[in-house]
Coordinates of C-alpha atoms in Angstrom, one line a residue:
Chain A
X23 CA -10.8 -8.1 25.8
X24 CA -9.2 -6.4 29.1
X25 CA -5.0 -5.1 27.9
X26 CA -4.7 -3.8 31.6
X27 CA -2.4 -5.9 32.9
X28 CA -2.4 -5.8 36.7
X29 CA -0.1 -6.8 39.9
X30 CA -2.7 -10.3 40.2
X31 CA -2.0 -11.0 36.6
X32 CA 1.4 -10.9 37.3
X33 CA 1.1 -12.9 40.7
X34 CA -0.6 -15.7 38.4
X35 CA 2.6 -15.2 36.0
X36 CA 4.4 -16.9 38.8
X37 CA 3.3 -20.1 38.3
X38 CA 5.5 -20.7 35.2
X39 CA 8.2 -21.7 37.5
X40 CA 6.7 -24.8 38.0
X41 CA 7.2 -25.4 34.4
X42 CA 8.6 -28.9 33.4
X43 CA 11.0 -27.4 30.8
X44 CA 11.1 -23.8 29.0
X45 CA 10.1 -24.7 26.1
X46 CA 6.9 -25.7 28.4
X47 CA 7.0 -21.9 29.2
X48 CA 7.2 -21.4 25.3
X49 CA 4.2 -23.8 24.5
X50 CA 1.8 -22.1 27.2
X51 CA 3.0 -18.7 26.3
X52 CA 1.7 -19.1 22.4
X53 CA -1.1 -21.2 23.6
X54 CA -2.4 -18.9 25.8
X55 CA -2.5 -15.7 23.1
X56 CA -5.3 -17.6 21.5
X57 CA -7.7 -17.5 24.6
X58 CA -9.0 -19.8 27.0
X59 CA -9.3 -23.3 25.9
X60 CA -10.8 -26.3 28.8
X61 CA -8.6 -28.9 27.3
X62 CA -5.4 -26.9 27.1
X63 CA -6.1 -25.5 30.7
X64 CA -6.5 -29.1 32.0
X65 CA -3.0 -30.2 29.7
X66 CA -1.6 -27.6 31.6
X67 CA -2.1 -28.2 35.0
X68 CA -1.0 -31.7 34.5
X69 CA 1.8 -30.7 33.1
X70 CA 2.7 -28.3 35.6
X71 CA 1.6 -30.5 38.6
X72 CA -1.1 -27.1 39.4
X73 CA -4.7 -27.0 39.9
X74 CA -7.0 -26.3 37.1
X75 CA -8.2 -23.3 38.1
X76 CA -4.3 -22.2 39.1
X77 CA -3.6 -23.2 35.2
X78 CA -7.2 -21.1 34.2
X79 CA -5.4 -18.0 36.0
X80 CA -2.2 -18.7 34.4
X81 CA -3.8 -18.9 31.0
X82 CA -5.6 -16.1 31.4
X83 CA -3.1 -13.8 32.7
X84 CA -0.7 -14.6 29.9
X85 CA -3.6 -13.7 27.3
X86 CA -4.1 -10.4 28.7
X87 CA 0.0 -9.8 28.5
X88 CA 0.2 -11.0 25.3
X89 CA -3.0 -9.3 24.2
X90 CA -1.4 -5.7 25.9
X91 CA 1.7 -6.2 24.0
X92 CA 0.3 -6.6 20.5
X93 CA -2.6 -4.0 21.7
X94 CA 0.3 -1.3 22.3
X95 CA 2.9 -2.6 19.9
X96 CA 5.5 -3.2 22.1
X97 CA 8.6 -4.3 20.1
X98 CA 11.6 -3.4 22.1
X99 CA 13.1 -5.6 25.1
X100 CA 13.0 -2.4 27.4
X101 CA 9.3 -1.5 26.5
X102 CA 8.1 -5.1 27.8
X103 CA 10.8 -5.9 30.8
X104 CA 9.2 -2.5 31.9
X105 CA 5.6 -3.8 32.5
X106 CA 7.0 -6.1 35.1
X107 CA 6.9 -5.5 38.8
X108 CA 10.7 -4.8 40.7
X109 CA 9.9 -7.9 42.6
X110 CA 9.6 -10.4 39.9
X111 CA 11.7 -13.1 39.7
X112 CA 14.6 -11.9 36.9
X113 CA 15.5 -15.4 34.7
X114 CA 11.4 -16.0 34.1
X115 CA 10.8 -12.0 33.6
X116 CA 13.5 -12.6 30.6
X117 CA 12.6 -15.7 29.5
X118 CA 8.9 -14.4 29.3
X119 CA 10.3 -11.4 27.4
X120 CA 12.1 -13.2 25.0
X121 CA 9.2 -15.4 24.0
X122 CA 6.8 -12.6 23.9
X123 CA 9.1 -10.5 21.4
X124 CA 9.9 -14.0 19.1
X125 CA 5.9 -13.9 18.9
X126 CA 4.7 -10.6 18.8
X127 CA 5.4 -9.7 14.7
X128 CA 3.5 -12.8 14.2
X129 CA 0.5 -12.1 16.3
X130 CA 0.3 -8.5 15.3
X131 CA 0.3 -9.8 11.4
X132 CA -2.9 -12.0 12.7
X133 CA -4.2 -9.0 14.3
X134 CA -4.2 -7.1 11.1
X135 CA -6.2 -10.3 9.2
X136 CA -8.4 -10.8 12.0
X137 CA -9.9 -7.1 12.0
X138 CA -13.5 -6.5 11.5
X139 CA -14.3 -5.8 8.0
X140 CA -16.4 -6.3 5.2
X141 CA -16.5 -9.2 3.0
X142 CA -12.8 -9.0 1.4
X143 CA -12.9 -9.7 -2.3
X144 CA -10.9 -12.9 -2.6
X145 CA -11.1 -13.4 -6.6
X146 CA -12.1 -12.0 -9.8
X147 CA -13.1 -13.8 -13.3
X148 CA -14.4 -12.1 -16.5
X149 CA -15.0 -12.8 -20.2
X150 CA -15.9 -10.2 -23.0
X151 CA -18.5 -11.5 -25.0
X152 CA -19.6 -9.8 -28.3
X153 CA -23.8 -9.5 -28.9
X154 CA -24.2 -9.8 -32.1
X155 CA -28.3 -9.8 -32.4
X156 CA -31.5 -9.4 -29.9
X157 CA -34.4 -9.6 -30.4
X158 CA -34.9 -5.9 -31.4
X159 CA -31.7 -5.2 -33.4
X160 CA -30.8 -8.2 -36.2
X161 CA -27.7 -7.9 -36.5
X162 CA -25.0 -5.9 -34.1
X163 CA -21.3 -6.0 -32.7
X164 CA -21.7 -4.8 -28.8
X165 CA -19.2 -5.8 -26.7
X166 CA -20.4 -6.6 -22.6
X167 CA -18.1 -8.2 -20.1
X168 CA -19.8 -10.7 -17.9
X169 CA -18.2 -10.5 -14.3
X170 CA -18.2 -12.4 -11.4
X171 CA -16.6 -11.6 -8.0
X172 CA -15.7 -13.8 -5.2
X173 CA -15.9 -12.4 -1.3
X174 CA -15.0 -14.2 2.1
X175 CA -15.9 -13.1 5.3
X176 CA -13.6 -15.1 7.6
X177 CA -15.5 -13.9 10.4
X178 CA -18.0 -16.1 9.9
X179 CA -18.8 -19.7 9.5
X180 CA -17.1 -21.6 6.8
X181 CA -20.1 -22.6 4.8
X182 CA -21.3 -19.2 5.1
X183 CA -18.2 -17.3 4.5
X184 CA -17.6 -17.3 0.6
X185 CA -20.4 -15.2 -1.7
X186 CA -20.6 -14.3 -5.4
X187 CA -22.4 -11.6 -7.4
X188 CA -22.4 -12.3 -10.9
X189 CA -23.1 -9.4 -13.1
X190 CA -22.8 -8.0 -16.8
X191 CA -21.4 -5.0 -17.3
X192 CA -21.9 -2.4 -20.4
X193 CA -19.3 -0.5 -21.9
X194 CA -20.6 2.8 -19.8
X195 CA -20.9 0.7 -16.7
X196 CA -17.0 -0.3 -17.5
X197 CA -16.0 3.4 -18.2
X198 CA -17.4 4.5 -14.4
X199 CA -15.4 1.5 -13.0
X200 CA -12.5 2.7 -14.3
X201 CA -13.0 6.1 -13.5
X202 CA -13.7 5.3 -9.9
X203 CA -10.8 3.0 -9.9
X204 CA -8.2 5.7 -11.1
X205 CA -9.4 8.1 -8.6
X206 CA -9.4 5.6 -6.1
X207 CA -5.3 5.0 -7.8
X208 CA -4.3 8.9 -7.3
X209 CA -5.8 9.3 -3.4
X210 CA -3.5 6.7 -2.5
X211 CA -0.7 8.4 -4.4
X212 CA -1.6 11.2 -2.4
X213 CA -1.9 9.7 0.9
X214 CA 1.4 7.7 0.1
X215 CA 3.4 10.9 -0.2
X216 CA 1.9 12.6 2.9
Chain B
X5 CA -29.9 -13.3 -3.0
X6 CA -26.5 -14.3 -3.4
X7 CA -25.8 -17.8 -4.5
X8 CA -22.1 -19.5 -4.0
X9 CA -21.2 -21.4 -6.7
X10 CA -18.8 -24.4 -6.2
X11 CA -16.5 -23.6 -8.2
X12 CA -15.9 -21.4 -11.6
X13 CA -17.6 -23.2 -13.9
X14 CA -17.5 -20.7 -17.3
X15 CA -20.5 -22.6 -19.2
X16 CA -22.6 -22.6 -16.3
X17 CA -21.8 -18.9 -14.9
X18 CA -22.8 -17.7 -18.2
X19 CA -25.9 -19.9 -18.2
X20 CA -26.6 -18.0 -15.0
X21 CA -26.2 -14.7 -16.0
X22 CA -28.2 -14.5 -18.8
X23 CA -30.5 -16.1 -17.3
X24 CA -30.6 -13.6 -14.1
X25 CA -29.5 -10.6 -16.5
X26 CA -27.8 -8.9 -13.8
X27 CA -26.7 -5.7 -14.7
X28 CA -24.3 -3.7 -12.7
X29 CA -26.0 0.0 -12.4
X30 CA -24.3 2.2 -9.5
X31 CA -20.7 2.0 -7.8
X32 CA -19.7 3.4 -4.7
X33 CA -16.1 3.3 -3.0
X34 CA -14.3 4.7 0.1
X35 CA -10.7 4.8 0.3
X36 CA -10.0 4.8 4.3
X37 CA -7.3 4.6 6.9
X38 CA -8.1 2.5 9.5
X39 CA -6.5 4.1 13.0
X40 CA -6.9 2.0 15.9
X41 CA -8.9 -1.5 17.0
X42 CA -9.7 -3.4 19.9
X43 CA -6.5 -5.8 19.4
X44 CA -3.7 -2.6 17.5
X45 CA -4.0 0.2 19.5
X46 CA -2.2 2.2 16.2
X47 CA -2.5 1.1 12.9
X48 CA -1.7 2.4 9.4
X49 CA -4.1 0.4 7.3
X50 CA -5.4 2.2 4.0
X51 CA -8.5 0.0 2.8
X52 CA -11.0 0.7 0.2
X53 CA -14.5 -0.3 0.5
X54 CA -16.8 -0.5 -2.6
X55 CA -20.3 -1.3 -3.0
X56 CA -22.3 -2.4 -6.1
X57 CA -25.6 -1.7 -6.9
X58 CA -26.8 -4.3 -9.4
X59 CA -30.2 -4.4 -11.0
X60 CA -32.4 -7.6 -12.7
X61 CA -34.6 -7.2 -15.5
X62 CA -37.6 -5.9 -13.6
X63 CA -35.9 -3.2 -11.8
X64 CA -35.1 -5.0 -8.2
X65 CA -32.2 -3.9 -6.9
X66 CA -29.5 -5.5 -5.0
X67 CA -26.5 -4.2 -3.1
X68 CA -23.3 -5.9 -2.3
X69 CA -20.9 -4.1 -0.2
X70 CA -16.8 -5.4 0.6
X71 CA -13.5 -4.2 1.0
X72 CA -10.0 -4.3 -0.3
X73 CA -6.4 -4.3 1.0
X74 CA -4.5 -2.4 -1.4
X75 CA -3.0 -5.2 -3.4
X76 CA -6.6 -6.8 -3.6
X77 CA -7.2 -3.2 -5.0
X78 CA -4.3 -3.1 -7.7
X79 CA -5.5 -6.7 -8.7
X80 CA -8.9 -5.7 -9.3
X81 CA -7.6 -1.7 -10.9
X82 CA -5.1 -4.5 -13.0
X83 CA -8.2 -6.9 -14.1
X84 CA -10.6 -4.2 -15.2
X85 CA -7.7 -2.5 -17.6
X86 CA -7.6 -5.7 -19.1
X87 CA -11.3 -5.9 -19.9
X88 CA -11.5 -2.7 -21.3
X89 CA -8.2 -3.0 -23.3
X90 CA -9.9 -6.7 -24.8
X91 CA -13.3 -4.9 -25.5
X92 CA -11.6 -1.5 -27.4
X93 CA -10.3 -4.7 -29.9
X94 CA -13.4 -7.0 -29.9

């Protein structure tokens, strides 16, 4: 959760220069945004000939860079070289820039999905039906849309993620709907112009 | 409670909600800018939130509450024009 990014995160940073390849560099880079993983952390310091817990420090200081850039929105070159101390070594300050901005759109978009929320309504299926008796009126023509609507929570576990309600609506009920709806329409008009 | 179905099933949902006579009774929305999380320090986010308020034959209510991104929201605006245009004709 940390975005502080401090002089030891950097010192860890370091330890990309033992990287077989850049696109090694690139791999651990995007890896690491995700978080902490034992398996990847172990891939890495095999790969890098380090220690595991060299590679944990690695992993973990490229997380919190990552996380810090996406946190503040850092899009330009200048904005990210500039988090980097005077005395880090220039080629792997660039390269880590460069990978960092080819990433960073990306990661915000997930950002945005990934918020916490409510249950966001994934689907919506109707059909009109016309009652034409009860049991207390013979004969009758009243129209009542049946509704169901879909939500997923993709916070939480995939069995548990999707709900329905299911629900009839009257003509009245309808009329408030869209009522609500159309304010709901001219407040974003509003806050579209402002 | 809420139950997930498997999959839209028209003959069966209907089934279901006469036999539950569910009956939507109250709405509730919120149109809202989200500003800032722990992972975008700045956002720009317009999202509405809605609840519904839906009752069964003997008076028990239930509450549902979610949110929408604003296409999800012109989607939904889009679908319930549609109902009310088919059920002027029906």
């Amino acid at each position: 959760m940390a975005t502080v990014v401090t002089a030891e995160h950097f010192s860890n940073l370091q330890l990309l220069l033992k990287a077989p390849s850049k696109d090694a560099v690139r791999e651990v880079c995007v890896q690491s945004h995700q978080g902490p993983s034992r398996i990847f952390t172990e891939n890495t310091a095999a790969k890098f000939n380090i220690s595991p817990s060299q590679a944990a420090q690695l992993v973990e200081s490229l997380h919190t860079l990552s996380r810090h850039v996406v946190f503040h929105n850092l899009t330009s070159p200048e904005q990210i070289l500039a988090l980097f101390p005077e005395s880090f070594h220039s080629s792997l300050k660039n390269l880590i820039t460069k990978i960092l901005l080819e990433n960073s759109a990306t990661w915000r978009t997930e950002a945005l999905s990934n918020q916490i929320s409510l249950p966001q309504l994934k689907e919506m299926d109707w059909r009109v039906d016309l009652v034409t008796s009860s049991e207390s009126v013979s004969r009758m023509a009243v129209p009542t849309c049946l509704l169901q609507l879909k939500m997923e929570d993709t916070r939480c576990r995939h069995d548990e993620a999707v709900s329905t309600v299911t629900m009839e609506l009257s003509r009245e009920s309808l009329d408030t709907m869209l009522d609500g709806l159309g304010r709901i329409r001219d407040q974003l008009s509003v806050v579209a112009g402002k | 409670s809420w139950e997930p179905l498997p999959h839209w099933d028209s003959a069966r949902w209907c089934d279901l909600c006469e036999a539950l006579c569910l009956q939507l009774v109250d709405i509730q929305w919120k149109l809202g800018m989200a500003v800032s999380s722990d992972t975008c320090r700045s956002l720009n986010c317009p999202y509405v939130m809605v609840m519904l308020k839906v009752a069964d034959p003997s008076g028990q209510i239930c509450q549902k509450s979610f949110e929408m991104t604003i296409p999800q929201f012109q989607n939904l605006h889009s679908h319930f024009k549609d109902i009310a245009a088919v059920m002027e004709t029906v």
